[in-house]
Amino acid sequence: MSQYRSVGLFLVLAFAWGSAFVAIDVGLGYLPPILFAAIRYDIAGLLMLGYAAVVVEDVIPRDRASWSAIAVGALLMIAAYHAFLFVGQRNTTAAAAAVLVSLSPVLTTGFARALVPQDALSPVGVVGVGVGLVGVLVIARPDPSNLLATGTVANLLVFAAAAAFALGSVLTRRIDADLRIETMEAWSMLGGALVLHVLSAGLGERFAVDDWLVGEAVGAIAYLSIFASAIGFLIYFDLLERLGAVEINMVSYVAPIVAAVVGWAYLGQTVDTPTMVGFGLIFLGFLLVKRDAIRRELTRRD
């Protein structure tokens, strides 16, 4: 029964995070991108903080290391990731964005090994990172005569989002903080939302009440804040403990499939050949980088 529960939760999480890219596309039709992301995490952060207050004995971090980890999470994993993602996704499809974000596990390994020289990547691992980056170029399709083309810049912004999230996840693990993950996520969400609000104000984004009251806009914010963020992260924490990091990383490769199907069904978006080829290359890069961990996981199951 436990195995069926884990499979069911995995599929729910893949659907939540894959369809989130479509919800972002819907919301961007009405809302300024940075402010949209900020309000998403205002709501999600408060929900997560309420949950943390129930399950954690002391929800207020008490030491410098804890606040350092929260600051990294807020700046890189929430603010930078979502600023790049939401701005970039205005000019690319949900499926392409989901595929580019799926590079995060590969980049995470690359950053981890770069920051810890004694754990240098093997030649095969270096090839894996390279293959993943080639997948990004296939999707972005930069035109040498026009490197600032709208579509190219949009895809590269989404790639920057994946890189920010990967770097943030590595740096937070390197900080020796005695902090429950629920507490870190709650304060990182709220801190990241604050940074996004400051950035939004600096860019001159305006809160237009009529736009925010449109049914699809309200639905997009509610879906992203409650289902994809608050509930999604709770499922993620549960599965991380049950399945381990290798298997939970596979969500990154199911989510683009969900994004493609939901984007086609709801928005009429199609998946072009370069996006499919890029997805294959990024997934191949993941297999090469994580081959030892995957082999150990398969051996353990046997």
Coordinates of C-alpha atoms in Angstrom, one line a residue:
M1 CA 0.0 0.0 0.0
S2 CA 2.9 2.4 0.8
Q3 CA 4.3 1.8 -2.7
Y4 CA 1.0 2.7 -4.3
R5 CA 0.8 5.8 -2.1
S6 CA 4.2 6.9 -3.2
V7 CA 3.4 6.4 -6.9
G8 CA 0.2 8.2 -6.5
L9 CA 1.8 11.2 -4.7
F10 CA 4.6 11.2 -7.4
L11 CA 2.0 11.5 -10.1
V12 CA 0.1 14.3 -8.3
L13 CA 3.3 16.2 -7.8
A14 CA 4.3 15.8 -11.4
F15 CA 0.9 17.1 -12.5
A16 CA 1.0 20.0 -10.0
W17 CA 4.5 21.2 -11.1
G18 CA 4.0 20.4 -14.8
S19 CA 0.6 22.2 -15.0
A20 CA 2.1 25.1 -13.1
F21 CA 3.9 26.2 -16.2
V22 CA 0.5 26.4 -18.0
A23 CA -1.0 28.4 -15.1
I24 CA 1.9 30.8 -15.3
D25 CA 1.2 31.3 -19.0
V26 CA -2.5 32.0 -18.2
G27 CA -1.7 34.5 -15.5
L28 CA 0.9 36.3 -17.6
G29 CA -1.9 37.2 -20.0
Y30 CA -3.3 39.6 -17.4
L31 CA -0.6 40.3 -14.8
P32 CA 2.9 41.9 -14.7
P33 CA 5.4 39.1 -14.3
I34 CA 7.4 40.0 -11.3
L35 CA 4.4 41.2 -9.2
F36 CA 2.6 38.0 -10.3
A37 CA 5.4 35.9 -8.9
A38 CA 5.6 38.1 -5.7
I39 CA 1.9 37.7 -4.8
R40 CA 2.1 34.0 -5.6
Y41 CA 4.8 33.6 -2.8
D42 CA 3.1 36.0 -0.4
I43 CA 0.2 33.5 -0.3
A44 CA 2.3 30.3 -0.5
G45 CA 4.8 31.6 2.1
L46 CA 2.0 32.4 4.6
L47 CA 0.4 29.0 4.1
M48 CA 3.8 27.2 4.5
L49 CA 4.6 29.3 7.6
G50 CA 1.2 28.3 9.1
Y51 CA 2.0 24.6 8.4
A52 CA 5.5 25.0 9.9
A53 CA 4.1 26.5 13.0
V54 CA 2.0 23.3 13.5
V55 CA 4.7 20.7 12.8
V56 CA 7.9 22.5 14.0
E57 CA 8.5 23.2 17.7
D58 CA 10.1 26.6 17.1
V59 CA 9.3 28.2 13.8
I60 CA 11.6 31.2 14.3
P61 CA 15.2 30.6 13.3
R62 CA 17.7 31.4 16.1
D63 CA 21.2 31.4 14.6
R64 CA 23.1 33.1 11.8
A65 CA 23.6 29.9 9.8
S66 CA 19.8 29.4 9.6
W67 CA 19.2 32.9 8.4
S68 CA 22.1 32.6 5.9
A69 CA 20.4 29.5 4.4
I70 CA 17.1 31.3 4.3
A71 CA 18.7 34.3 2.6
V72 CA 20.2 32.1 -0.1
G73 CA 16.9 30.3 -0.6
A74 CA 15.0 33.6 -0.8
L75 CA 17.4 35.3 -3.2
L76 CA 18.3 32.5 -5.6
M77 CA 15.6 29.7 -5.3
I78 CA 12.6 32.0 -5.0
A79 CA 13.4 35.6 -6.2
A80 CA 15.9 35.0 -9.0
Y81 CA 14.4 31.8 -10.2
H82 CA 10.9 33.1 -10.5
A83 CA 11.9 36.6 -11.8
F84 CA 13.8 34.9 -14.7
L85 CA 11.1 32.3 -15.2
F86 CA 8.1 34.5 -15.2
V87 CA 9.7 37.2 -17.5
G88 CA 11.1 34.5 -19.8
Q89 CA 7.9 32.6 -20.1
R90 CA 6.1 35.6 -21.6
N91 CA 7.7 34.7 -24.9
T92 CA 8.1 30.9 -24.8
T93 CA 5.7 28.0 -24.3
A94 CA 4.9 26.1 -21.1
A95 CA 6.5 22.9 -22.4
A96 CA 9.7 24.6 -23.5
A97 CA 10.0 26.3 -20.1
A98 CA 9.4 23.0 -18.3
V99 CA 12.0 21.3 -20.4
L100 CA 14.6 24.0 -19.7
V101 CA 13.9 23.9 -16.0
S102 CA 14.4 20.2 -16.0
L103 CA 18.1 20.9 -16.5
S104 CA 18.2 21.9 -12.8
P105 CA 19.3 18.4 -11.4
V106 CA 22.2 18.3 -13.9
L107 CA 23.3 21.9 -13.1
T108 CA 23.0 21.1 -9.4
T109 CA 25.5 18.3 -9.7
G110 CA 27.7 20.5 -11.8
F111 CA 27.7 23.4 -9.3
A112 CA 28.2 20.9 -6.4
R113 CA 31.3 19.4 -7.9
A114 CA 32.6 22.8 -9.0
L115 CA 32.3 24.2 -5.4
V116 CA 33.8 21.0 -3.9
P117 CA 37.0 20.4 -5.9
Q118 CA 37.7 17.0 -4.3
D119 CA 34.4 15.8 -5.8
A120 CA 35.3 16.7 -9.3
L121 CA 33.0 15.3 -12.0
S122 CA 34.3 12.3 -13.9
P123 CA 34.9 12.6 -17.7
V124 CA 31.5 11.0 -18.3
G125 CA 29.8 13.4 -15.9
V126 CA 31.4 16.4 -17.7
V127 CA 30.1 15.0 -20.9
G128 CA 26.6 14.7 -19.3
V129 CA 26.6 18.4 -18.3
G130 CA 27.8 19.3 -21.8
V131 CA 25.0 17.2 -23.4
G132 CA 22.4 18.9 -21.2
L133 CA 23.7 22.4 -22.2
V134 CA 23.5 21.4 -25.9
G135 CA 19.9 20.6 -25.2
V136 CA 19.4 24.1 -24.0
L137 CA 21.0 25.5 -27.2
V138 CA 18.8 23.2 -29.3
I139 CA 15.7 24.7 -27.6
A140 CA 16.9 28.3 -27.6
R141 CA 18.1 28.1 -31.2
P142 CA 20.2 31.3 -31.1
D143 CA 20.6 33.1 -34.4
P144 CA 24.2 34.3 -34.7
S145 CA 23.0 37.3 -36.7
N146 CA 20.4 38.2 -34.1
L147 CA 21.3 36.9 -30.6
L148 CA 18.8 39.3 -29.0
A149 CA 15.8 37.8 -30.8
T150 CA 12.8 37.7 -28.5
G151 CA 12.4 33.9 -28.4
T152 CA 16.1 33.3 -27.9
V153 CA 16.3 35.7 -25.0
A154 CA 13.1 34.2 -23.4
N155 CA 14.5 30.7 -23.5
L156 CA 17.9 31.9 -22.1
L157 CA 16.1 33.7 -19.2
V158 CA 14.4 30.4 -18.3
F159 CA 17.7 28.7 -18.4
A160 CA 19.1 31.4 -16.1
A161 CA 16.1 30.5 -13.8
A162 CA 17.2 26.9 -13.7
A163 CA 20.8 27.9 -13.0
A164 CA 19.8 30.2 -10.1
F165 CA 17.7 27.4 -8.5
A166 CA 20.5 24.8 -8.9
L167 CA 23.1 27.2 -7.4
G168 CA 20.8 28.0 -4.5
S169 CA 20.1 24.4 -3.7
V170 CA 23.9 23.7 -3.6
L171 CA 24.7 26.7 -1.4
T172 CA 21.9 26.0 1.1
R173 CA 23.2 22.5 1.5
R174 CA 26.8 23.8 2.1
I175 CA 25.6 26.0 5.0
D176 CA 25.6 24.0 8.2
A177 CA 22.2 25.1 9.5
D178 CA 20.1 23.2 12.0
L179 CA 16.8 24.1 10.3
R180 CA 13.7 22.0 9.4
I181 CA 13.0 22.1 5.7
E182 CA 9.4 23.4 6.3
T183 CA 10.7 26.4 8.3
M184 CA 13.3 27.1 5.6
E185 CA 10.8 26.9 2.8
A186 CA 8.3 29.2 4.6
W187 CA 10.8 32.0 5.4
S188 CA 12.5 31.6 2.0
M189 CA 9.2 32.1 0.3
L190 CA 8.3 35.1 2.3
G191 CA 11.8 36.6 1.9
G192 CA 11.8 35.9 -1.8
A193 CA 8.3 37.5 -2.2
L194 CA 9.7 40.6 -0.5
V195 CA 12.6 40.8 -2.9
L196 CA 10.2 40.3 -5.8
H197 CA 8.0 43.1 -4.6
V198 CA 11.0 45.5 -4.4
L199 CA 12.2 44.4 -7.9
S200 CA 8.6 44.9 -9.2
A201 CA 8.4 48.4 -7.8
G202 CA 11.8 49.3 -9.2
L203 CA 10.7 48.2 -12.7
G204 CA 7.6 50.3 -12.4
E205 CA 5.0 47.5 -12.5
R206 CA 1.6 48.6 -11.5
F207 CA -1.2 46.8 -9.6
A208 CA -4.3 47.2 -11.9
V209 CA -7.3 46.0 -9.9
D210 CA -9.4 45.2 -13.0
D211 CA -6.7 42.8 -14.3
W212 CA -6.3 41.0 -10.9
L213 CA -10.1 40.4 -10.6
V214 CA -10.3 38.5 -13.9
G215 CA -11.4 34.9 -13.2
E216 CA -8.5 33.3 -15.0
A217 CA -6.0 35.6 -13.2
V218 CA -7.4 34.8 -9.8
G219 CA -7.5 31.1 -10.7
A220 CA -3.9 31.1 -11.8
I221 CA -2.7 32.7 -8.6
A222 CA -4.8 30.4 -6.4
Y223 CA -3.6 27.3 -8.4
L224 CA 0.1 28.3 -8.2
S225 CA 0.0 29.4 -4.6
I226 CA -2.1 26.7 -3.0
F227 CA -1.7 23.6 -5.2
A228 CA 1.6 23.9 -7.0
S229 CA 3.5 25.7 -4.2
A230 CA 2.1 24.9 -0.7
I231 CA 0.6 21.5 -1.4
G232 CA 3.2 20.6 -4.0
F233 CA 6.2 21.3 -1.6
L234 CA 4.5 19.3 1.2
I235 CA 4.2 16.3 -1.2
Y236 CA 7.8 16.9 -2.3
F237 CA 9.1 16.7 1.3
D238 CA 7.1 13.5 2.0
L239 CA 8.5 11.8 -1.2
L240 CA 12.0 13.0 -0.6
E241 CA 12.0 11.1 2.7
R242 CA 10.3 8.1 1.1
L243 CA 12.1 7.8 -2.2
G244 CA 15.4 9.7 -1.9
A245 CA 16.9 12.4 -4.1
V246 CA 17.5 10.3 -7.2
E247 CA 13.9 9.2 -7.7
I248 CA 12.3 12.5 -6.7
N249 CA 14.5 14.2 -9.4
M250 CA 12.5 12.2 -12.0
V251 CA 9.6 14.6 -11.3
S252 CA 11.7 17.1 -13.4
Y253 CA 11.3 14.8 -16.4
V254 CA 7.7 14.0 -16.0
A255 CA 6.6 17.6 -15.5
P256 CA 7.5 18.7 -19.1
I257 CA 5.3 16.0 -20.5
V258 CA 2.4 17.2 -18.3
A259 CA 3.1 20.8 -19.3
A260 CA 3.0 19.8 -23.0
V261 CA -0.3 17.9 -22.7
V262 CA -2.0 20.5 -20.5
G263 CA -0.6 23.4 -22.6
W264 CA -2.0 21.7 -25.8
A265 CA -5.4 20.9 -24.2
Y266 CA -5.9 24.3 -22.5
L267 CA -4.0 26.8 -24.6
G268 CA -3.6 25.1 -27.9
Q269 CA 0.2 25.2 -27.6
T270 CA 2.1 22.7 -29.7
V271 CA 5.5 21.1 -29.0
D272 CA 8.0 21.6 -31.8
T273 CA 10.8 19.3 -32.8
P274 CA 13.6 21.3 -31.3
T275 CA 11.9 21.2 -27.9
M276 CA 11.5 17.4 -28.1
V277 CA 15.1 16.9 -29.2
G278 CA 16.3 19.3 -26.4
F279 CA 14.3 17.3 -23.8
G280 CA 15.9 14.1 -25.0
L281 CA 19.4 15.6 -24.7
I282 CA 18.7 17.1 -21.2
F283 CA 17.4 13.8 -20.0
L284 CA 20.4 12.0 -21.5
G285 CA 22.6 14.4 -19.6
F286 CA 20.8 13.6 -16.4
L287 CA 21.4 9.9 -16.9
L288 CA 25.1 10.4 -17.5
V289 CA 25.6 12.7 -14.6
K290 CA 23.6 10.6 -12.2
R291 CA 24.6 7.2 -13.5
D292 CA 26.3 6.0 -10.3
A293 CA 23.4 7.0 -8.1
I294 CA 20.9 5.4 -10.4
R295 CA 23.0 2.2 -10.5
R296 CA 23.1 2.1 -6.7
E297 CA 19.4 2.7 -6.5
L298 CA 18.7 -0.1 -8.9
T299 CA 21.0 -2.4 -7.1
R300 CA 19.4 -1.6 -3.8
R301 CA 16.0 -2.5 -5.2
D302 CA 17.2 -5.8 -6.6

